[in-house]
């Protein structure tokens, strides 16, 4: 059976397709079929010849096998220093092998490679900053995932996730109507407390166009209200697009580059349609990476920039606090040991460490903010990045991966962890569930709202 | 034999090495693609240049980066090996005279004692690099015969050079062996992992541009990546 | 019976013992007034990021949600409430995935019930899969945001809805309280009950800023009584019986005491929408405290 009913090389393009795949509980049949999935070696090799150019080839060639990347990888550290977890080994034994064999690899090899690509690398890119030759294994794993996706060797949830983007232009089955509806509903719920609170939809020429993570719409709509409240109190001229509001990209985790392009283009179209001065995305790491850092290239934008200047939520928040648009009541600042999770996707990969530290200065009583060690660009992945959080098949491996962050948090002694990233937030939630170390965790929005000084004219009447 | 090695063979080895390096260097940069690599190389030349230079410069300095600092043992062995491996071929008195005669150029020359120390440091460091490959599981797993072969052809000129230097046995035999090994090394450079002697700069420059342009450099991060 | 204030009821339940008291009341009301009862169950918290896996509320195990699972859960709920589900009851069962408060509100948004019925706290918060101490409790969130009255049954003693005769209405003279009063009057009229209007004078130094002298307290009690008369008495006269009282103390304690004193079968209060000043929202406002302590069902009104 070369192509299975559930597991095959075809991307999912219809809602029916998604439902059908969803109906296969936990992907049990999907993975069974994967054992018989054939490899199109010609296509694989042709793709490599067309897309694997000097950068990656040179990386694979000049890798000195020196092992200096080993210690940099939290998965190596946390899996008993298993030499099979050395980044260089992981990529050489997978992508390196595929290229050496000119694409002529077998099914078992591809399934093992899938596990390495999604359960032994979170694409956090930390090792890349520790290699004397400047070899970024995380980038190569991203590339490898693309090849695996093409061949149909992709974890069940990510195949679905990429399909969601293709069908709904969102990572979950949230339609444009659902989005606007939910946003309006949430604003209604809070307008008593914040008179004049609205959600301006599709306003042209606003200063800020706000984009979100579909999960907020689906499961955590308070987050939408909180965003509205903060923009409202800061006096921002903001808007949300009724189409092109989803900033995330599970397609990026899946290696479905075509879907990545489709997804990000809807956001860029919204920017071109509404012509905002800036786009601000929600507290999500991979969403920022997808839409702001990588997206322009998927969409073929040669200058590497989205159509409008695009910043992460922490950049906006830091700016609002620094300029006094938002004022913190000093009495309400956090007065307990608190630590901060640096998201790889916008700290290591976009240099935003200063913004988050500025925020901490405003919202934490001096002396209570405790940095993790290591931190900033050298911080470790939360343990669930790159799609790891969502893959049932690799849940066990993911839970082991959480140990690094658990121990980092424990070492700070803080009981409160601020995590301005959905993936990190999830991973930290899961690590509390798994290891019960007695911590609380939060996004920034709810924390900041509680300590705001609200200008007189925006306060509710008694 | 000596004449052949210092004559025709020398020219062939040098030619192959230089032309090979140049060709591969050009090929490397021609193979970069803003779209596939997802780096807007040409749009931000200043940011790219700054990132590339910082990336190369910092990594060339012993303990100059976080990466070097976290692993002092290999850093010492690495620089012990590489400093000599670069300096001795170019600046040893004997090499200098030879280059002056052949190419009409000469650089400054090393003090003889210092040169001895450097050479021994290379050999000892190489020993530790080999030892490291055999002892540490995280290095052993990746190490292939090819890696030892590369180390062997890299270290051979130094060992034969030392044997000649201390005139162990037949001086002219060791000298010829030394020249032969040196030329073999030159020829190997463009075609093997030894290409890192120049592709190191290319690869570091690329990653430096990547971070300098796209991944934080333009947001003010001053890391050496 | 002529009582049509609760035509549609949304009964949010965990379908476990924690909801049993609430269930008794829910089925009681639905049968008494021929209401449409929607039994709504939130299966669990989504986990694994965007995946289809939830932590089941009952088993606390990770399960994969698909059609089969939903059907199975629905069947479980039916079995659990078997003794109540007879032909005379108009009911439907819905299940959802998500954070309970949000999903209950979402369900309310679409079905627009006349009453939301909630069980009490599930006990030790830390033992439930819903531990989200930063997010606040289900009860607080639903009571704060719902567009309809929210009836909460917490203690076993409160799990009775029979022939109502005494209703207590607690007021803090806010706008929301006026709305709650409208509702209280309506219910009292429709069910032919007595209505006792009550105000608790907060004399805790935390609230007043100082220790009040007895004269000051009595002065304030007189003022509050005047206020009650001015605001409510004209409409109270339409009822068969009513009373008005002001007691001083810690408000939620006084209300609970007063309700006990009046043999109240139902307590009606406005939800304090003003934010709780202290940082710890788990302490909650007056309504939450009353709900936890009251010996009869409590209805909280927000809008």
mmCIF file of C-alpha atoms in Angstrom, chain A residues 111-425:
data_model
loop_
_atom_site.group_PDB
_atom_site.id
_atom_site.type_symbol
_atom_site.label_atom_id
_atom_site.label_comp_id
_atom_site.label_asym_id
_atom_site.label_seq_id
_atom_site.Cartn_x
_atom_site.Cartn_y
_atom_site.Cartn_z
ATOM 1 C CA UNK A 111 10.016 7.055 10.292
ATOM 2 C CA UNK A 112 13.094 7.206 12.506
ATOM 3 C CA UNK A 113 14.025 10.476 10.880
ATOM 4 C CA UNK A 114 10.571 11.817 11.643
ATOM 5 C CA UNK A 115 11.124 11.079 15.302
ATOM 6 C CA UNK A 116 14.489 12.835 15.271
ATOM 7 C CA UNK A 117 13.094 15.836 13.419
ATOM 8 C CA UNK A 118 10.138 16.392 15.741
ATOM 9 C CA UNK A 119 11.060 14.743 19.033
ATOM 10 C CA UNK A 120 14.764 15.404 19.211
ATOM 11 C CA UNK A 121 14.867 18.982 17.982
ATOM 12 C CA UNK A 122 12.597 21.892 18.782
ATOM 13 C CA UNK A 123 14.304 24.188 16.265
ATOM 14 C CA UNK A 124 15.318 26.482 19.112
ATOM 15 C CA UNK A 125 18.561 27.276 17.269
ATOM 16 C CA UNK A 126 20.613 27.340 20.432
ATOM 17 C CA UNK A 127 23.267 24.965 19.065
ATOM 18 C CA UNK A 128 23.802 27.277 16.127
ATOM 19 C CA UNK A 129 25.216 29.873 18.445
ATOM 20 C CA UNK A 130 27.668 27.389 19.952
ATOM 21 C CA UNK A 131 29.244 26.025 16.796
ATOM 22 C CA UNK A 132 32.639 27.449 15.848
ATOM 23 C CA UNK A 133 31.751 26.943 12.197
ATOM 24 C CA UNK A 134 28.432 28.703 12.532
ATOM 25 C CA UNK A 135 26.423 25.623 11.691
ATOM 26 C CA UNK A 136 22.788 26.128 12.648
ATOM 27 C CA UNK A 137 21.348 22.670 13.062
ATOM 28 C CA UNK A 138 17.921 24.072 13.921
ATOM 29 C CA UNK A 139 17.675 25.579 10.456
ATOM 30 C CA UNK A 140 18.621 22.288 8.892
ATOM 31 C CA UNK A 141 15.950 20.511 10.898
ATOM 32 C CA UNK A 142 13.440 23.015 9.632
ATOM 33 C CA UNK A 143 14.552 22.151 6.133
ATOM 34 C CA UNK A 144 14.455 18.422 6.849
ATOM 35 C CA UNK A 145 10.890 18.729 8.118
ATOM 36 C CA UNK A 146 9.943 20.154 4.753
ATOM 37 C CA UNK A 147 11.337 17.090 3.025
ATOM 38 C CA UNK A 148 9.577 14.768 5.452
ATOM 39 C CA UNK A 149 6.285 16.600 4.993
ATOM 40 C CA UNK A 150 6.596 16.250 1.253
ATOM 41 C CA UNK A 151 7.000 12.510 1.681
ATOM 42 C CA UNK A 152 4.099 12.217 4.126
ATOM 43 C CA UNK A 153 6.210 11.451 7.176
ATOM 44 C CA UNK A 154 4.803 14.039 9.526
ATOM 45 C CA UNK A 155 3.160 13.695 12.947
ATOM 46 C CA UNK A 156 -0.608 13.375 12.767
ATOM 47 C CA UNK A 157 -1.436 16.583 14.658
ATOM 48 C CA UNK A 158 0.824 18.638 12.442
ATOM 49 C CA UNK A 159 -0.643 17.239 9.276
ATOM 50 C CA UNK A 160 -3.996 18.343 10.651
ATOM 51 C CA UNK A 161 -2.598 21.679 11.789
ATOM 52 C CA UNK A 162 -1.168 22.452 8.380
ATOM 53 C CA UNK A 163 -4.519 21.424 6.893
ATOM 54 C CA UNK A 164 -6.299 23.844 9.209
ATOM 55 C CA UNK A 165 -4.208 26.687 7.820
ATOM 56 C CA UNK A 166 -4.990 25.581 4.298
ATOM 57 C CA UNK A 167 -8.717 25.438 4.951
ATOM 58 C CA UNK A 168 -9.390 28.075 7.600
ATOM 59 C CA UNK A 169 -6.261 30.224 7.378
ATOM 60 C CA UNK A 170 -6.021 29.587 11.085
ATOM 61 C CA UNK A 171 -4.457 26.871 13.181
ATOM 62 C CA UNK A 172 -7.850 25.701 14.411
ATOM 63 C CA UNK A 173 -11.275 25.568 12.909
ATOM 64 C CA UNK A 174 -11.994 29.179 13.733
ATOM 65 C CA UNK A 175 -13.633 31.128 10.941
ATOM 66 C CA UNK A 176 -13.330 34.849 10.281
ATOM 67 C CA UNK A 177 -16.886 35.256 11.617
ATOM 68 C CA UNK A 178 -15.991 33.351 14.780
ATOM 69 C CA UNK A 179 -13.070 35.665 15.298
ATOM 70 C CA UNK A 180 -14.950 38.944 14.985
ATOM 71 C CA UNK A 181 -17.881 37.534 16.896
ATOM 72 C CA UNK A 182 -15.794 36.322 19.774
ATOM 73 C CA UNK A 183 -13.835 39.543 19.955
ATOM 74 C CA UNK A 184 -17.039 41.577 20.073
ATOM 75 C CA UNK A 185 -18.544 39.251 22.631
ATOM 76 C CA UNK A 186 -15.529 39.606 24.888
ATOM 77 C CA UNK A 187 -15.469 43.356 24.612
ATOM 78 C CA UNK A 188 -19.157 43.426 25.512
ATOM 79 C CA UNK A 189 -18.411 41.379 28.564
ATOM 80 C CA UNK A 190 -15.880 43.884 29.780
ATOM 81 C CA UNK A 191 -17.382 47.175 28.688
ATOM 82 C CA UNK A 192 -19.037 47.762 32.062
ATOM 83 C CA UNK A 193 -15.665 47.794 33.721
ATOM 84 C CA UNK A 194 -14.022 49.789 30.961
ATOM 85 C CA UNK A 195 -16.494 52.289 29.544
ATOM 86 C CA UNK A 196 -15.974 52.958 25.890
ATOM 87 C CA UNK A 197 -14.200 49.670 25.286
ATOM 88 C CA UNK A 198 -14.663 48.578 21.684
ATOM 89 C CA UNK A 199 -13.082 46.403 19.093
ATOM 90 C CA UNK A 200 -12.567 48.427 15.921
ATOM 91 C CA UNK A 201 -12.824 45.990 13.030
ATOM 92 C CA UNK A 202 -11.284 46.750 9.637
ATOM 93 C CA UNK A 203 -10.425 50.371 10.272
ATOM 94 C CA UNK A 204 -8.155 51.751 7.600
ATOM 95 C CA UNK A 205 -5.025 53.654 8.456
ATOM 96 C CA UNK A 206 -5.000 52.800 12.148
ATOM 97 C CA UNK A 207 -1.768 53.079 14.101
ATOM 98 C CA UNK A 208 -1.938 49.462 15.083
ATOM 99 C CA UNK A 209 -3.345 46.376 13.426
ATOM 100 C CA UNK A 210 -3.567 43.624 16.001
ATOM 101 C CA UNK A 211 -3.215 39.948 15.132
ATOM 102 C CA UNK A 212 -3.729 36.958 17.385
ATOM 103 C CA UNK A 213 -3.357 33.262 17.930
ATOM 104 C CA UNK A 214 -6.493 31.279 17.022
ATOM 105 C CA UNK A 215 -6.242 29.459 20.308
ATOM 106 C CA UNK A 216 -7.161 32.680 22.042
ATOM 107 C CA UNK A 217 -10.365 32.805 20.077
ATOM 108 C CA UNK A 218 -11.128 29.173 20.655
ATOM 109 C CA UNK A 219 -10.139 28.586 24.259
ATOM 110 C CA UNK A 220 -8.849 31.747 25.909
ATOM 111 C CA UNK A 221 -10.939 34.652 24.625
ATOM 112 C CA UNK A 222 -10.180 36.685 27.756
ATOM 113 C CA UNK A 223 -6.891 37.314 26.090
ATOM 114 C CA UNK A 224 -8.699 39.225 23.339
ATOM 115 C CA UNK A 225 -10.514 41.351 25.901
ATOM 116 C CA UNK A 226 -7.279 42.012 27.709
ATOM 117 C CA UNK A 227 -5.593 43.147 24.526
ATOM 118 C CA UNK A 228 -8.513 45.476 23.834
ATOM 119 C CA UNK A 229 -8.414 46.856 27.369
ATOM 120 C CA UNK A 230 -4.705 47.603 27.195
ATOM 121 C CA UNK A 231 -4.957 49.325 23.813
ATOM 122 C CA UNK A 232 -7.978 51.224 25.088
ATOM 123 C CA UNK A 233 -6.273 52.477 28.217
ATOM 124 C CA UNK A 234 -3.100 53.312 26.325
ATOM 125 C CA UNK A 235 -5.267 55.413 24.032
ATOM 126 C CA UNK A 236 -4.139 53.593 20.912
ATOM 127 C CA UNK A 237 -5.803 53.977 17.558
ATOM 128 C CA UNK A 238 -6.022 50.285 16.788
ATOM 129 C CA UNK A 239 -7.942 47.793 14.713
ATOM 130 C CA UNK A 240 -8.266 44.116 13.947
ATOM 131 C CA UNK A 241 -8.684 42.746 10.444
ATOM 132 C CA UNK A 242 -11.764 40.635 9.858
ATOM 133 C CA UNK A 243 -9.598 38.502 7.613
ATOM 134 C CA UNK A 244 -5.924 37.860 8.084
ATOM 135 C CA UNK A 245 -6.067 38.008 11.888
ATOM 136 C CA UNK A 246 -4.283 34.737 12.559
ATOM 137 C CA UNK A 247 -0.601 35.173 13.180
ATOM 138 C CA UNK A 248 0.463 31.628 13.967
ATOM 139 C CA UNK A 249 1.644 28.904 11.672
ATOM 140 C CA UNK A 250 1.502 25.254 12.550
ATOM 141 C CA UNK A 251 2.416 24.811 8.912
ATOM 142 C CA UNK A 252 5.859 26.071 9.859
ATOM 143 C CA UNK A 253 6.181 23.343 12.465
ATOM 144 C CA UNK A 254 4.955 20.819 9.930
ATOM 145 C CA UNK A 255 7.303 21.939 7.161
ATOM 146 C CA UNK A 256 4.390 22.644 4.820
ATOM 147 C CA UNK A 257 5.941 25.636 3.084
ATOM 148 C CA UNK A 258 3.085 26.107 0.665
ATOM 149 C CA UNK A 259 0.632 26.426 3.543
ATOM 150 C CA UNK A 260 3.023 28.784 5.322
ATOM 151 C CA UNK A 261 2.876 31.044 2.318
ATOM 152 C CA UNK A 262 -0.918 30.893 2.101
ATOM 153 C CA UNK A 263 -1.267 31.699 5.771
ATOM 154 C CA UNK A 264 1.128 34.586 5.945
ATOM 155 C CA UNK A 265 -0.178 36.119 2.770
ATOM 156 C CA UNK A 266 -3.621 36.560 4.303
ATOM 157 C CA UNK A 267 -2.034 38.628 7.057
ATOM 158 C CA UNK A 268 -0.019 40.664 4.563
ATOM 159 C CA UNK A 269 -3.131 41.217 2.487
ATOM 160 C CA UNK A 270 -4.821 42.581 5.581
ATOM 161 C CA UNK A 271 -1.898 44.955 6.058
ATOM 162 C CA UNK A 272 -2.105 46.077 2.483
ATOM 163 C CA UNK A 273 -5.854 46.478 2.702
ATOM 164 C CA UNK A 274 -5.964 48.386 5.985
ATOM 165 C CA UNK A 275 -2.615 50.144 5.685
ATOM 166 C CA UNK A 276 -1.879 50.322 9.376
ATOM 167 C CA UNK A 277 1.223 52.116 10.580
ATOM 168 C CA UNK A 278 2.283 49.028 12.481
ATOM 169 C CA UNK A 279 1.191 45.494 13.120
ATOM 170 C CA UNK A 280 1.314 44.202 16.677
ATOM 171 C CA UNK A 281 1.058 40.472 17.272
ATOM 172 C CA UNK A 282 -0.072 38.746 20.437
ATOM 173 C CA UNK A 283 2.106 37.118 23.089
ATOM 174 C CA UNK A 284 3.239 34.236 20.960
ATOM 175 C CA UNK A 285 6.721 33.261 19.911
ATOM 176 C CA UNK A 286 6.300 31.107 16.860
ATOM 177 C CA UNK A 287 3.575 33.364 15.507
ATOM 178 C CA UNK A 288 6.029 36.219 15.521
ATOM 179 C CA UNK A 289 8.646 34.101 13.856
ATOM 180 C CA UNK A 290 6.219 32.922 11.216
ATOM 181 C CA UNK A 291 4.662 36.251 10.356
ATOM 182 C CA UNK A 292 7.441 38.713 11.034
ATOM 183 C CA UNK A 293 10.760 36.907 10.696
ATOM 184 C CA UNK A 294 10.294 34.059 8.201
ATOM 185 C CA UNK A 295 7.026 35.020 6.577
ATOM 186 C CA UNK A 296 8.327 37.729 4.279
ATOM 187 C CA UNK A 297 10.558 35.166 2.617
ATOM 188 C CA UNK A 298 7.771 32.642 2.149
ATOM 189 C CA UNK A 299 5.762 35.373 0.522
ATOM 190 C CA UNK A 300 8.699 36.269 -1.691
ATOM 191 C CA UNK A 301 9.352 39.701 -0.218
ATOM 192 C CA UNK A 302 12.921 40.394 -1.145
ATOM 193 C CA UNK A 303 13.610 42.912 1.608
ATOM 194 C CA UNK A 304 12.663 40.360 4.245
ATOM 195 C CA UNK A 305 10.065 42.645 5.820
ATOM 196 C CA UNK A 306 6.266 42.432 6.085
ATOM 197 C CA UNK A 307 4.296 45.161 4.282
ATOM 198 C CA UNK A 308 3.902 47.140 7.496
ATOM 199 C CA UNK A 309 6.374 47.396 10.329
ATOM 200 C CA UNK A 310 5.544 44.468 12.576
ATOM 201 C CA UNK A 311 6.397 44.168 16.223
ATOM 202 C CA UNK A 312 5.879 41.667 18.969
ATOM 203 C CA UNK A 313 3.506 42.329 21.827
ATOM 204 C CA UNK A 314 6.386 42.732 24.263
ATOM 205 C CA UNK A 315 7.829 45.485 22.087
ATOM 206 C CA UNK A 316 4.553 47.354 22.112
ATOM 207 C CA UNK A 317 4.078 46.848 25.833
ATOM 208 C CA UNK A 318 7.616 47.965 26.649
ATOM 209 C CA UNK A 319 7.107 51.039 24.511
ATOM 210 C CA UNK A 320 3.746 51.836 26.113
ATOM 211 C CA UNK A 321 5.249 51.534 29.576
ATOM 212 C CA UNK A 322 8.420 53.430 28.737
ATOM 213 C CA UNK A 323 6.549 56.301 27.147
ATOM 214 C CA UNK A 324 3.956 56.462 29.894
ATOM 215 C CA UNK A 325 1.007 55.511 27.691
ATOM 216 C CA UNK A 326 0.385 52.861 30.287
ATOM 217 C CA UNK A 327 1.137 53.668 33.892
ATOM 218 C CA UNK A 328 1.729 51.124 36.602
ATOM 219 C CA UNK A 329 0.562 51.754 40.138
ATOM 220 C CA UNK A 330 3.816 51.220 42.054
ATOM 221 C CA UNK A 331 1.910 49.716 44.981
ATOM 222 C CA UNK A 332 0.522 46.991 42.797
ATOM 223 C CA UNK A 333 3.799 45.798 41.335
ATOM 224 C CA UNK A 334 4.722 42.152 41.772
ATOM 225 C CA UNK A 335 6.202 41.709 45.212
ATOM 226 C CA UNK A 336 7.183 38.077 45.170
ATOM 227 C CA UNK A 337 10.063 36.283 43.499
ATOM 228 C CA UNK A 338 9.211 36.087 39.829
ATOM 229 C CA UNK A 339 11.059 34.809 36.808
ATOM 230 C CA UNK A 340 10.728 35.278 33.075
ATOM 231 C CA UNK A 341 10.711 32.782 30.245
ATOM 232 C CA UNK A 342 12.608 33.911 27.153
ATOM 233 C CA UNK A 343 11.002 32.543 24.038
ATOM 234 C CA UNK A 344 13.572 31.265 21.560
ATOM 235 C CA UNK A 345 11.579 32.512 18.654
ATOM 236 C CA UNK A 346 11.788 36.184 19.447
ATOM 237 C CA UNK A 347 14.629 36.420 21.948
ATOM 238 C CA UNK A 348 17.334 34.251 20.391
ATOM 239 C CA UNK A 349 15.930 34.647 16.921
ATOM 240 C CA UNK A 350 14.921 38.277 16.964
ATOM 241 C CA UNK A 351 16.891 39.926 19.722
ATOM 242 C CA UNK A 352 13.978 41.265 21.789
ATOM 243 C CA UNK A 353 15.514 40.624 25.203
ATOM 244 C CA UNK A 354 15.564 44.300 26.128
ATOM 245 C CA UNK A 355 11.838 44.769 25.647
ATOM 246 C CA UNK A 356 10.933 42.016 28.106
ATOM 247 C CA UNK A 357 13.423 43.275 30.658
ATOM 248 C CA UNK A 358 12.062 46.788 30.353
ATOM 249 C CA UNK A 359 8.628 45.422 31.108
ATOM 250 C CA UNK A 360 9.909 43.568 34.140
ATOM 251 C CA UNK A 361 11.427 46.777 35.449
ATOM 252 C CA UNK A 362 8.031 48.423 35.332
ATOM 253 C CA UNK A 363 5.911 45.659 36.765
ATOM 254 C CA UNK A 364 8.147 44.041 39.370
ATOM 255 C CA UNK A 365 9.218 45.638 42.612
ATOM 256 C CA UNK A 366 12.997 46.033 42.445
ATOM 257 C CA UNK A 367 14.773 43.003 43.809
ATOM 258 C CA UNK A 368 12.050 40.480 43.056
ATOM 259 C CA UNK A 369 12.858 39.659 39.456
ATOM 260 C CA UNK A 370 15.138 36.654 39.258
ATOM 261 C CA UNK A 371 16.685 35.728 35.939
ATOM 262 C CA UNK A 372 16.860 32.107 34.914
ATOM 263 C CA UNK A 373 20.286 30.802 34.189
ATOM 264 C CA UNK A 374 21.230 30.860 31.387
ATOM 265 C CA UNK A 375 18.989 33.542 29.977
ATOM 266 C CA UNK A 376 18.334 35.898 27.083
ATOM 267 C CA UNK A 377 19.797 34.552 23.825
ATOM 268 C CA UNK A 378 21.276 31.645 25.718
ATOM 269 C CA UNK A 379 18.072 30.564 27.415
ATOM 270 C CA UNK A 380 16.846 27.041 26.917
ATOM 271 C CA UNK A 381 13.723 26.128 25.017
ATOM 272 C CA UNK A 382 10.677 25.642 27.254
ATOM 273 C CA UNK A 383 10.741 22.013 26.222
ATOM 274 C CA UNK A 384 7.710 22.148 23.992
ATOM 275 C CA UNK A 385 8.741 24.311 21.075
ATOM 276 C CA UNK A 386 8.688 23.574 17.382
ATOM 277 C CA UNK A 387 5.457 21.601 17.587
ATOM 278 C CA UNK A 388 6.676 19.254 20.319
ATOM 279 C CA UNK A 389 3.869 20.291 22.699
ATOM 280 C CA UNK A 390 1.171 19.151 20.353
ATOM 281 C CA UNK A 391 2.374 15.750 19.226
ATOM 282 C CA UNK A 392 0.742 12.861 21.052
ATOM 283 C CA UNK A 393 3.096 10.267 19.626
ATOM 284 C CA UNK A 394 6.061 11.996 21.241
ATOM 285 C CA UNK A 395 4.396 12.966 24.497
ATOM 286 C CA UNK A 396 6.782 10.905 26.599
ATOM 287 C CA UNK A 397 9.809 12.488 25.021
ATOM 288 C CA UNK A 398 8.207 15.904 25.455
ATOM 289 C CA UNK A 399 7.674 15.337 29.160
ATOM 290 C CA UNK A 400 11.342 14.498 29.591
ATOM 291 C CA UNK A 401 12.191 17.629 27.654
ATOM 292 C CA UNK A 402 10.346 19.719 30.248
ATOM 293 C CA UNK A 403 12.873 18.819 32.932
ATOM 294 C CA UNK A 404 15.366 21.440 31.803
ATOM 295 C CA UNK A 405 12.890 24.255 32.272
ATOM 296 C CA UNK A 406 11.594 22.767 35.480
ATOM 297 C CA UNK A 407 15.075 22.767 36.997
ATOM 298 C CA UNK A 408 15.816 26.240 35.691
ATOM 299 C CA UNK A 409 12.663 27.552 37.332
ATOM 300 C CA UNK A 410 13.318 25.690 40.562
ATOM 301 C CA UNK A 411 16.808 27.168 40.711
ATOM 302 C CA UNK A 412 15.372 30.688 40.683
ATOM 303 C CA UNK A 413 13.154 29.917 43.677
ATOM 304 C CA UNK A 414 10.368 31.911 42.028
ATOM 305 C CA UNK A 415 6.814 30.625 42.251
ATOM 306 C CA UNK A 416 5.547 32.848 39.492
ATOM 307 C CA UNK A 417 6.715 32.504 35.907
ATOM 308 C CA UNK A 418 5.869 35.072 33.276
ATOM 309 C CA UNK A 419 5.752 33.491 29.849
ATOM 310 C CA UNK A 420 4.856 35.853 27.019
ATOM 311 C CA UNK A 421 4.597 33.011 24.499
ATOM 312 C CA UNK A 422 1.785 30.511 23.948
ATOM 313 C CA UNK A 423 4.064 27.553 23.481
ATOM 314 C CA UNK A 424 6.172 28.355 26.521
ATOM 315 C CA UNK A 425 3.031 29.037 28.538
#
